Amino acid sequence: MDDYNLPFWIYLAVVTVFVGGAMKKILASHLSAGPTLVAWLGATVLVERLWAFCLPAVLLLVLLAVVYCVRSDSGTGLPAQGKAVFITGCDTGFGNAAAKHLDSLGLDVFATVLDLTGDGARALRRSCSSRLTLLQVDITQPQQVQQALLDTKAKLGLRGLWGLVNNAGVCVNLGDAELSLMSNFRGCMEVNFFGTVSVTKSFLPLLRQAKGRIVNISSPAGTSLAALLVVVVKFQQHQQLLQSLPPALMEEYGEDYITETKDLFQSFAEHANPDLSPVVDAIVHALLSPQPQARYYAGPGIGLMYFIHSYCPLSISNRFLQKLFVKKTLMPRALRKQSGLEANLNFMPECNNQITRSRMS
C-alpha cells in the first residue's frame, strides 16, 4: 500500500462513488438492470483507463463530477399549476402529508378519507387552500369509488387527471401466518390489492385524457417482515387472538412467544421515523419530474435492502433481513422443547464416555 500515494486513493474513491451512483440510477430506472449495468460498468472502466493515461487525475475528477451532476435530475421541472391529482388514504400519514404539500405547490388535490369529520380531514381543511377537494371513500366499496369518480369528473370539467397516488393501505397481520386470522389476510388484500386495482381501473380514462401518471405506494413488507405502516396491536386484539387459537396451537407456540411477537410489531410503530418528507418528496418527483423513475427507495437504507434482496443469494438476504427486523429472543415452545431434547441427547454420550473412562482407570 505504500506504493500508492494519497491522490490515487482520492481518485479511486471518487470513481467508486461515480460507479455506485450510476448503479443506483440504473436500478431505479425503467431499463433492464442486467444488460444496462454491464454496459455502464464496461464503459466506465474503458473510459477511466483512457482518461487515466491521457489526462491528469485532478482534471479527470472534475470531469467525472460534472458528468454526474449533469446527468442527475435535480429539479422538478414540470409546472404544478393546472394539474390535478387524486390521492387515496389521506386520513393520516403519507397521504395526509402529500395532500398538504401538493396543495402548497399549486396542484388541484382530490384527497380521499374514511371520515370527513375525522382529525385528518379537519387538518386538511385548516391547512390547505380552496383547491382541495375532500371525498369520503372506502376503496373496498365499488359504489364509493364510482361516486368519487363522478365527483372528480364534475370538478375537473374538460380537464383530465394528471396524477393518481394509490396510497391507501393497511398492515393487519400480527405475526406468524399460522397465528393470523384468515380475515386479516382477506382484509389486507381487499385494501392493498383489490382496492388499488379498482381505483386505478376506474380513473384510467381521466388519466389517459391528460397523459398522466400513476404512483403506487408500497412497503418492504412484500419481501420482509417490516412494514412502513404498522398497525399498533391493541390489548383487545391481542386477547382476541389468544382466545381464538386452538389449545394445541397455543401449546405449540406458547403465550410468551405470541406476546413477544405482538410487542415486536408494536415497537415498529412506536419507533417509526416521524419524518415523512422522503416519501412525500418521492411522490412529488414522480408526479412533476420530466423523467420520473420507475421505482423510488424513500428513506435511508431502503435502497440497500432492496439491492441485497434482489442481487444477493437468498441465504444472505434472509439473514440480513432477519437481523434487521426480526429481533426476537424466543422460539416457539415446540422448537424450544426440541432444542432441549437434542441438547440432552448430545449430553448423554459425553456422560457415558466419562463413565467408561472412570471405570477403565
Tab-separated table of C-alpha atoms in Angstrom:
chain	number	residue	atom	x	y	z
A	1	MET	CA	0.000	0.000	0.000
A	2	ASP	CA	2.998	2.303	0.435
A	3	ASP	CA	3.420	2.371	-3.357
A	4	TYR	CA	0.133	4.296	-3.737
A	5	ASN	CA	0.013	7.959	-2.781
A	6	LEU	CA	-2.916	9.982	-1.438
A	7	PRO	CA	-4.135	11.332	-4.824
A	8	PHE	CA	-4.570	7.772	-6.049
A	9	TRP	CA	-6.839	6.855	-3.147
A	10	ILE	CA	-8.853	10.054	-3.606
A	11	TYR	CA	-9.151	9.273	-7.298
A	12	LEU	CA	-10.252	5.700	-6.563
A	13	ALA	CA	-12.836	6.884	-4.034
A	14	VAL	CA	-14.403	9.346	-6.467
A	15	VAL	CA	-14.546	6.733	-9.239
A	16	THR	CA	-16.207	4.334	-6.799
A	17	VAL	CA	-18.808	6.940	-5.856
A	18	PHE	CA	-19.441	7.668	-9.532
A	19	VAL	CA	-19.915	3.986	-10.384
A	20	GLY	CA	-22.117	3.490	-7.322
A	21	GLY	CA	-24.282	6.447	-8.304
A	22	ALA	CA	-24.617	5.090	-11.821
A	23	MET	CA	-25.654	1.687	-10.472
A	24	LYS	CA	-28.260	3.286	-8.214
A	25	LYS	CA	-29.784	5.233	-11.113
A	26	ILE	CA	-29.836	2.121	-13.299
A	27	LEU	CA	-31.548	0.014	-10.649
A	28	ALA	CA	-34.180	2.733	-10.166
A	29	SER	CA	-34.763	3.269	-13.877
A	30	HIS	CA	-37.165	1.542	-16.204
A	31	LEU	CA	-34.339	-0.148	-18.106
A	32	SER	CA	-33.380	-3.780	-17.674
A	33	ALA	CA	-30.848	-3.841	-14.854
A	34	GLY	CA	-28.656	-6.724	-16.086
A	35	PRO	CA	-27.512	-5.689	-19.599
A	36	THR	CA	-27.597	-1.984	-18.766
A	37	LEU	CA	-25.483	-2.481	-15.661
A	38	VAL	CA	-22.868	-4.462	-17.583
A	39	ALA	CA	-22.770	-1.833	-20.342
A	40	TRP	CA	-22.398	1.028	-17.856
A	41	LEU	CA	-19.627	-0.655	-15.882
A	42	GLY	CA	-17.781	-1.693	-19.041
A	43	ALA	CA	-17.946	1.811	-20.490
A	44	THR	CA	-16.886	3.323	-17.164
A	45	VAL	CA	-13.824	1.074	-16.876
A	46	LEU	CA	-12.808	1.734	-20.504
A	47	VAL	CA	-13.177	5.497	-20.260
A	48	GLU	CA	-11.488	5.527	-16.860
A	49	ARG	CA	-8.445	3.708	-18.251
A	50	LEU	CA	-8.182	6.014	-21.280
A	51	TRP	CA	-8.530	9.138	-19.165
A	52	ALA	CA	-6.088	7.826	-16.571
A	53	PHE	CA	-3.395	7.604	-19.258
A	54	CYS	CA	-4.257	10.797	-21.123
A	55	LEU	CA	-5.433	13.284	-18.506
A	56	PRO	CA	-4.182	14.487	-15.127
A	57	ALA	CA	-6.008	12.929	-12.190
A	58	VAL	CA	-7.377	16.265	-10.968
A	59	LEU	CA	-8.923	17.081	-14.356
A	60	LEU	CA	-10.440	13.597	-14.522
A	61	LEU	CA	-12.080	14.073	-11.132
A	62	VAL	CA	-13.565	17.377	-12.265
A	63	LEU	CA	-14.929	15.820	-15.460
A	64	LEU	CA	-16.471	12.907	-13.556
A	65	ALA	CA	-18.141	15.276	-11.109
A	66	VAL	CA	-19.527	17.456	-13.918
A	67	VAL	CA	-20.888	14.459	-15.841
A	68	TYR	CA	-22.584	13.053	-12.749
A	69	CYS	CA	-24.125	16.411	-11.833
A	70	VAL	CA	-25.395	16.968	-15.372
A	71	ARG	CA	-26.968	13.511	-15.536
A	72	SER	CA	-28.601	13.883	-12.123
A	73	ASP	CA	-32.169	15.112	-12.272
A	74	SER	CA	-32.047	17.839	-9.630
A	75	GLY	CA	-35.270	19.722	-10.303
A	76	THR	CA	-38.973	19.015	-10.608
A	77	GLY	CA	-39.188	20.744	-13.972
A	78	LEU	CA	-42.876	20.499	-14.815
A	79	PRO	CA	-45.246	23.278	-13.686
A	80	ALA	CA	-47.736	22.349	-10.972
A	81	GLN	CA	-50.432	24.899	-11.768
A	82	GLY	CA	-53.405	23.492	-13.623
A	83	LYS	CA	-52.607	19.876	-12.796
A	84	ALA	CA	-54.968	17.710	-10.740
A	85	VAL	CA	-54.015	14.733	-8.591
A	86	PHE	CA	-56.181	12.135	-6.832
A	87	ILE	CA	-54.754	10.668	-3.584
A	88	THR	CA	-56.225	7.795	-1.584
A	89	GLY	CA	-55.791	7.271	2.155
A	90	CYS	CA	-55.356	10.861	3.329
A	91	ASP	CA	-56.662	10.492	6.890
A	92	THR	CA	-53.124	10.202	8.266
A	93	GLY	CA	-49.534	9.513	7.296
A	94	PHE	CA	-48.112	9.772	3.806
A	95	GLY	CA	-51.409	10.601	2.114
A	96	ASN	CA	-52.213	13.425	4.503
A	97	ALA	CA	-48.715	14.911	4.242
A	98	ALA	CA	-48.627	14.530	0.447
A	99	ALA	CA	-52.017	16.216	0.047
A	100	LYS	CA	-50.847	19.225	2.070
A	101	HIS	CA	-47.565	19.538	0.198
A	102	LEU	CA	-49.016	19.113	-3.280
A	103	ASP	CA	-51.704	21.669	-2.463
A	104	SER	CA	-48.995	24.115	-1.366
A	105	LEU	CA	-47.281	23.624	-4.748
A	106	GLY	CA	-50.422	24.702	-6.584
A	107	LEU	CA	-51.940	21.404	-7.695
A	108	ASP	CA	-55.659	20.689	-7.510
A	109	VAL	CA	-55.797	17.898	-4.944
A	110	PHE	CA	-58.598	15.361	-4.585
A	111	ALA	CA	-57.986	13.664	-1.229
A	112	THR	CA	-59.953	10.651	-0.044
A	113	VAL	CA	-60.594	9.974	3.638
A	114	LEU	CA	-62.614	7.390	5.502
A	115	ASP	CA	-64.215	10.013	7.734
A	116	LEU	CA	-64.995	13.557	6.603
A	117	THR	CA	-65.391	14.597	10.257
A	118	GLY	CA	-62.157	12.978	11.448
A	119	ASP	CA	-58.991	14.680	12.656
A	120	GLY	CA	-57.190	14.132	9.353
A	121	ALA	CA	-59.957	15.711	7.285
A	122	ARG	CA	-60.193	18.686	9.642
A	123	ALA	CA	-56.420	19.198	9.487
A	124	LEU	CA	-56.531	19.222	5.692
A	125	ARG	CA	-59.345	21.776	5.653
A	126	ARG	CA	-57.403	24.043	8.004
A	127	SER	CA	-54.045	23.920	6.226
A	128	CYS	CA	-54.982	23.598	2.545
A	129	SER	CA	-56.372	26.022	0.001
A	130	SER	CA	-59.834	26.093	-1.520
A	131	ARG	CA	-58.496	23.969	-4.409
A	132	LEU	CA	-58.541	20.912	-2.129
A	133	THR	CA	-61.498	18.555	-2.563
A	134	LEU	CA	-62.186	16.060	0.224
A	135	LEU	CA	-64.002	12.849	-0.691
A	136	GLN	CA	-65.205	10.166	1.699
A	137	VAL	CA	-64.164	6.911	0.052
A	138	ASP	CA	-63.640	3.354	1.226
A	139	ILE	CA	-61.717	1.903	-1.709
A	140	THR	CA	-63.032	-1.586	-0.944
A	141	GLN	CA	-66.548	-0.378	-1.822
A	142	PRO	CA	-67.018	-0.117	-5.625
A	143	GLN	CA	-70.031	2.190	-5.269
A	144	GLN	CA	-67.984	4.732	-3.318
A	145	VAL	CA	-65.151	4.539	-5.845
A	146	GLN	CA	-67.568	5.210	-8.709
A	147	GLN	CA	-69.141	8.125	-6.839
A	148	ALA	CA	-65.682	9.595	-6.260
A	149	LEU	CA	-65.016	9.264	-9.995
A	150	LEU	CA	-68.225	11.136	-10.837
A	151	ASP	CA	-67.435	13.896	-8.320
A	152	THR	CA	-63.909	14.241	-9.706
A	153	LYS	CA	-65.161	14.439	-13.298
A	154	ALA	CA	-67.684	17.116	-12.349
A	155	LYS	CA	-64.982	19.194	-10.667
A	156	LEU	CA	-62.430	18.792	-13.462
A	157	GLY	CA	-64.787	19.633	-16.298
A	158	LEU	CA	-62.994	19.106	-19.594
A	159	ARG	CA	-59.621	18.575	-17.951
A	160	GLY	CA	-58.046	15.196	-17.371
A	161	LEU	CA	-56.339	13.855	-14.264
A	162	TRP	CA	-52.583	14.328	-14.139
A	163	GLY	CA	-51.792	12.007	-11.246
A	164	LEU	CA	-53.238	9.121	-9.252
A	165	VAL	CA	-51.478	8.312	-5.977
A	166	ASN	CA	-52.533	4.909	-4.644
A	167	ASN	CA	-51.534	5.406	-1.040
A	168	ALA	CA	-54.317	3.700	0.942
A	169	GLY	CA	-53.035	0.536	2.589
A	170	VAL	CA	-53.077	-1.472	5.790
A	171	CYS	CA	-50.878	-3.973	7.597
A	172	VAL	CA	-53.001	-6.112	9.886
A	173	ASN	CA	-51.069	-9.367	10.300
A	174	LEU	CA	-49.868	-9.885	13.845
A	175	GLY	CA	-47.009	-12.269	13.137
A	176	ASP	CA	-46.685	-15.893	12.052
A	177	ALA	CA	-49.117	-16.982	9.352
A	178	GLU	CA	-50.411	-19.880	11.450
A	179	LEU	CA	-51.288	-17.444	14.234
A	180	SER	CA	-53.048	-14.934	11.977
A	181	LEU	CA	-56.739	-14.936	11.175
A	182	MET	CA	-57.822	-15.506	7.582
A	183	SER	CA	-59.946	-12.373	7.899
A	184	ASN	CA	-56.709	-10.407	8.350
A	185	PHE	CA	-55.295	-11.720	5.078
A	186	ARG	CA	-58.551	-11.069	3.230
A	187	GLY	CA	-58.855	-7.569	4.672
A	188	CYS	CA	-55.286	-6.747	3.672
A	189	MET	CA	-55.838	-7.963	0.105
A	190	GLU	CA	-59.156	-6.121	-0.195
A	191	VAL	CA	-57.478	-2.792	0.584
A	192	ASN	CA	-53.904	-3.147	-0.661
A	193	PHE	CA	-54.583	-5.083	-3.857
A	194	PHE	CA	-58.213	-5.184	-4.980
A	195	GLY	CA	-58.951	-1.660	-3.745
A	196	THR	CA	-55.918	-0.275	-5.559
A	197	VAL	CA	-56.852	-2.108	-8.764
A	198	SER	CA	-60.445	-0.863	-8.514
A	199	VAL	CA	-59.406	2.785	-8.157
A	200	THR	CA	-56.807	2.519	-10.925
A	201	LYS	CA	-59.194	0.911	-13.419
A	202	SER	CA	-61.894	3.484	-12.663
A	203	PHE	CA	-59.630	6.513	-13.123
A	204	LEU	CA	-57.661	5.315	-16.154
A	205	PRO	CA	-59.851	7.222	-18.666
A	206	LEU	CA	-59.213	10.505	-16.839
A	207	LEU	CA	-55.500	9.743	-16.632
A	208	ARG	CA	-55.355	8.841	-20.307
A	209	GLN	CA	-57.034	12.123	-21.183
A	210	ALA	CA	-54.229	14.107	-19.531
A	211	LYS	CA	-51.477	11.556	-20.322
A	212	GLY	CA	-51.000	11.414	-16.590
A	213	ARG	CA	-49.103	9.280	-14.131
A	214	ILE	CA	-49.845	6.589	-11.555
A	215	VAL	CA	-47.874	6.433	-8.306
A	216	ASN	CA	-48.235	3.302	-6.173
A	217	ILE	CA	-47.045	3.436	-2.568
A	218	SER	CA	-45.825	0.121	-1.199
A	219	SER	CA	-43.566	-1.059	1.612
A	220	PRO	CA	-40.803	-3.604	2.241
A	221	ALA	CA	-43.475	-5.890	3.711
A	222	GLY	CA	-43.589	-7.674	0.371
A	223	THR	CA	-40.118	-9.097	0.950
A	224	SER	CA	-39.671	-8.970	4.707
A	225	LEU	CA	-41.490	-8.691	7.994
A	226	ALA	CA	-41.006	-4.941	8.056
A	227	ALA	CA	-43.801	-2.586	7.138
A	228	LEU	CA	-43.783	1.154	6.676
A	229	LEU	CA	-47.278	1.266	8.104
A	230	VAL	CA	-47.710	-0.966	11.146
A	231	VAL	CA	-50.995	-1.168	12.999
A	232	VAL	CA	-50.493	-0.855	16.733
A	233	VAL	CA	-51.811	-4.059	18.253
A	234	LYS	CA	-54.325	-3.140	20.919
A	235	PHE	CA	-54.782	-5.185	24.063
A	236	GLN	CA	-58.250	-6.290	22.940
A	237	GLN	CA	-56.873	-7.549	19.601
A	238	HIS	CA	-54.161	-9.496	21.395
A	239	GLN	CA	-56.664	-11.077	23.757
A	240	GLN	CA	-58.942	-11.945	20.833
A	241	LEU	CA	-56.062	-13.716	19.115
A	242	LEU	CA	-55.208	-15.720	22.232
A	243	GLN	CA	-58.823	-16.758	22.743
A	244	SER	CA	-59.300	-17.805	19.111
A	245	LEU	CA	-56.272	-20.119	18.974
A	246	PRO	CA	-56.900	-23.860	19.387
A	247	PRO	CA	-55.339	-25.275	22.587
A	248	ALA	CA	-52.971	-27.474	20.578
A	249	LEU	CA	-51.667	-24.474	18.625
A	250	MET	CA	-51.267	-22.450	21.812
A	251	GLU	CA	-49.214	-25.307	23.246
A	252	GLU	CA	-47.014	-25.411	20.126
A	253	TYR	CA	-46.179	-21.693	20.187
A	254	GLY	CA	-46.615	-20.607	23.797
A	255	GLU	CA	-48.260	-17.437	25.063
A	256	ASP	CA	-44.876	-15.827	25.790
A	257	TYR	CA	-43.839	-16.209	22.126
A	258	ILE	CA	-47.122	-14.693	20.900
A	259	THR	CA	-46.815	-11.787	23.337
A	260	GLU	CA	-43.242	-11.084	22.220
A	261	THR	CA	-44.403	-11.046	18.585
A	262	LYS	CA	-47.101	-8.516	19.469
A	263	ASP	CA	-44.548	-6.342	21.298
A	264	LEU	CA	-42.194	-6.537	18.299
A	265	PHE	CA	-44.828	-5.257	15.882
A	266	GLN	CA	-45.865	-2.554	18.314
A	267	SER	CA	-42.256	-1.396	18.664
A	268	PHE	CA	-42.119	-0.891	14.874
A	269	ALA	CA	-44.934	1.636	15.174
A	270	GLU	CA	-43.539	3.336	18.276
A	271	HIS	CA	-40.040	3.760	16.808
A	272	ALA	CA	-41.083	4.644	13.264
A	273	ASN	CA	-39.375	7.685	11.780
A	274	PRO	CA	-41.760	10.646	12.196
A	275	ASP	CA	-40.158	12.394	9.205
A	276	LEU	CA	-42.403	11.700	6.217
A	277	SER	CA	-40.524	14.010	3.849
A	278	PRO	CA	-38.547	11.281	1.987
A	279	VAL	CA	-41.791	9.637	0.855
A	280	VAL	CA	-43.519	12.949	0.119
A	281	ASP	CA	-40.520	14.170	-1.886
A	282	ALA	CA	-40.529	10.927	-3.886
A	283	ILE	CA	-44.233	11.391	-4.671
A	284	VAL	CA	-43.624	14.965	-5.835
A	285	HIS	CA	-40.698	13.893	-8.013
A	286	ALA	CA	-42.715	11.057	-9.537
A	287	LEU	CA	-45.529	13.466	-10.416
A	288	LEU	CA	-43.595	16.505	-11.609
A	289	SER	CA	-40.229	15.296	-12.875
A	290	PRO	CA	-39.712	15.350	-16.663
A	291	GLN	CA	-38.034	11.945	-16.284
A	292	PRO	CA	-39.645	10.111	-13.346
A	293	GLN	CA	-38.035	6.944	-12.102
A	294	ALA	CA	-39.757	3.597	-12.291
A	295	ARG	CA	-39.075	2.956	-8.602
A	296	TYR	CA	-38.174	5.164	-5.658
A	297	TYR	CA	-36.441	3.997	-2.493
A	298	ALA	CA	-37.762	6.516	0.029
A	299	GLY	CA	-35.859	6.578	3.295
A	300	PRO	CA	-32.362	5.685	4.494
A	301	GLY	CA	-31.324	2.096	3.905
A	302	ILE	CA	-34.340	1.112	1.791
A	303	GLY	CA	-32.353	1.028	-1.453
A	304	LEU	CA	-29.661	-1.115	0.177
A	305	MET	CA	-32.287	-3.518	1.490
A	306	TYR	CA	-33.845	-3.988	-1.945
A	307	PHE	CA	-30.401	-4.361	-3.548
A	308	ILE	CA	-29.408	-7.116	-1.115
A	309	HIS	CA	-32.727	-8.887	-1.569
A	310	SER	CA	-32.566	-8.697	-5.378
A	311	TYR	CA	-28.902	-9.447	-6.093
A	312	CYS	CA	-27.542	-11.432	-3.141
A	313	PRO	CA	-28.048	-15.162	-2.516
A	314	LEU	CA	-31.265	-15.969	-0.685
A	315	SER	CA	-29.400	-17.217	2.382
A	316	ILE	CA	-27.580	-13.884	2.725
A	317	SER	CA	-30.631	-11.701	2.098
A	318	ASN	CA	-32.785	-13.685	4.535
A	319	ARG	CA	-30.156	-13.473	7.257
A	320	PHE	CA	-29.723	-9.733	6.670
A	321	LEU	CA	-33.463	-9.024	6.825
A	322	GLN	CA	-33.937	-11.204	9.890
A	323	LYS	CA	-31.142	-9.415	11.739
A	324	LEU	CA	-32.585	-6.067	10.722
A	325	PHE	CA	-36.261	-6.648	11.510
A	326	VAL	CA	-36.973	-9.930	13.303
A	327	LYS	CA	-35.297	-9.149	16.611
A	328	LYS	CA	-36.889	-11.984	18.543
A	329	THR	CA	-35.313	-13.684	21.550
A	330	LEU	CA	-37.817	-16.540	21.927
A	331	MET	CA	-38.553	-19.515	19.716
A	332	PRO	CA	-41.933	-21.252	19.589
A	333	ARG	CA	-42.370	-23.573	22.573
A	334	ALA	CA	-42.246	-26.709	20.410
A	335	LEU	CA	-38.850	-25.707	18.985
A	336	ARG	CA	-37.569	-24.921	22.461
A	337	LYS	CA	-38.575	-28.398	23.618
A	338	GLN	CA	-36.923	-29.929	20.553
A	339	SER	CA	-33.731	-27.972	21.158
A	340	GLY	CA	-33.721	-29.059	24.780
A	341	LEU	CA	-34.202	-32.710	23.795
A	342	GLU	CA	-31.333	-32.545	21.302
A	343	ALA	CA	-29.122	-30.949	23.934
A	344	ASN	CA	-29.935	-33.782	26.343
A	345	LEU	CA	-29.243	-36.407	23.667
A	346	ASN	CA	-25.888	-34.792	22.905
A	347	PHE	CA	-25.083	-34.636	26.593
A	348	MET	CA	-25.767	-38.347	27.243
A	349	PRO	CA	-22.868	-39.752	25.097
A	350	GLU	CA	-20.476	-37.412	26.870
A	351	CYS	CA	-21.651	-38.737	30.221
A	352	ASN	CA	-21.278	-42.343	29.022
A	353	ASN	CA	-17.760	-41.623	27.807
A	354	GLN	CA	-16.830	-40.123	31.149
A	355	ILE	CA	-18.246	-43.158	32.999
A	356	THR	CA	-16.332	-45.536	30.722
A	357	ARG	CA	-13.071	-43.683	31.255
A	358	SER	CA	-13.543	-43.675	35.005
A	359	ARG	CA	-14.124	-47.460	35.023
A	360	MET	CA	-11.038	-48.079	32.888
A	361	SER	CA	-8.929	-46.030	35.222
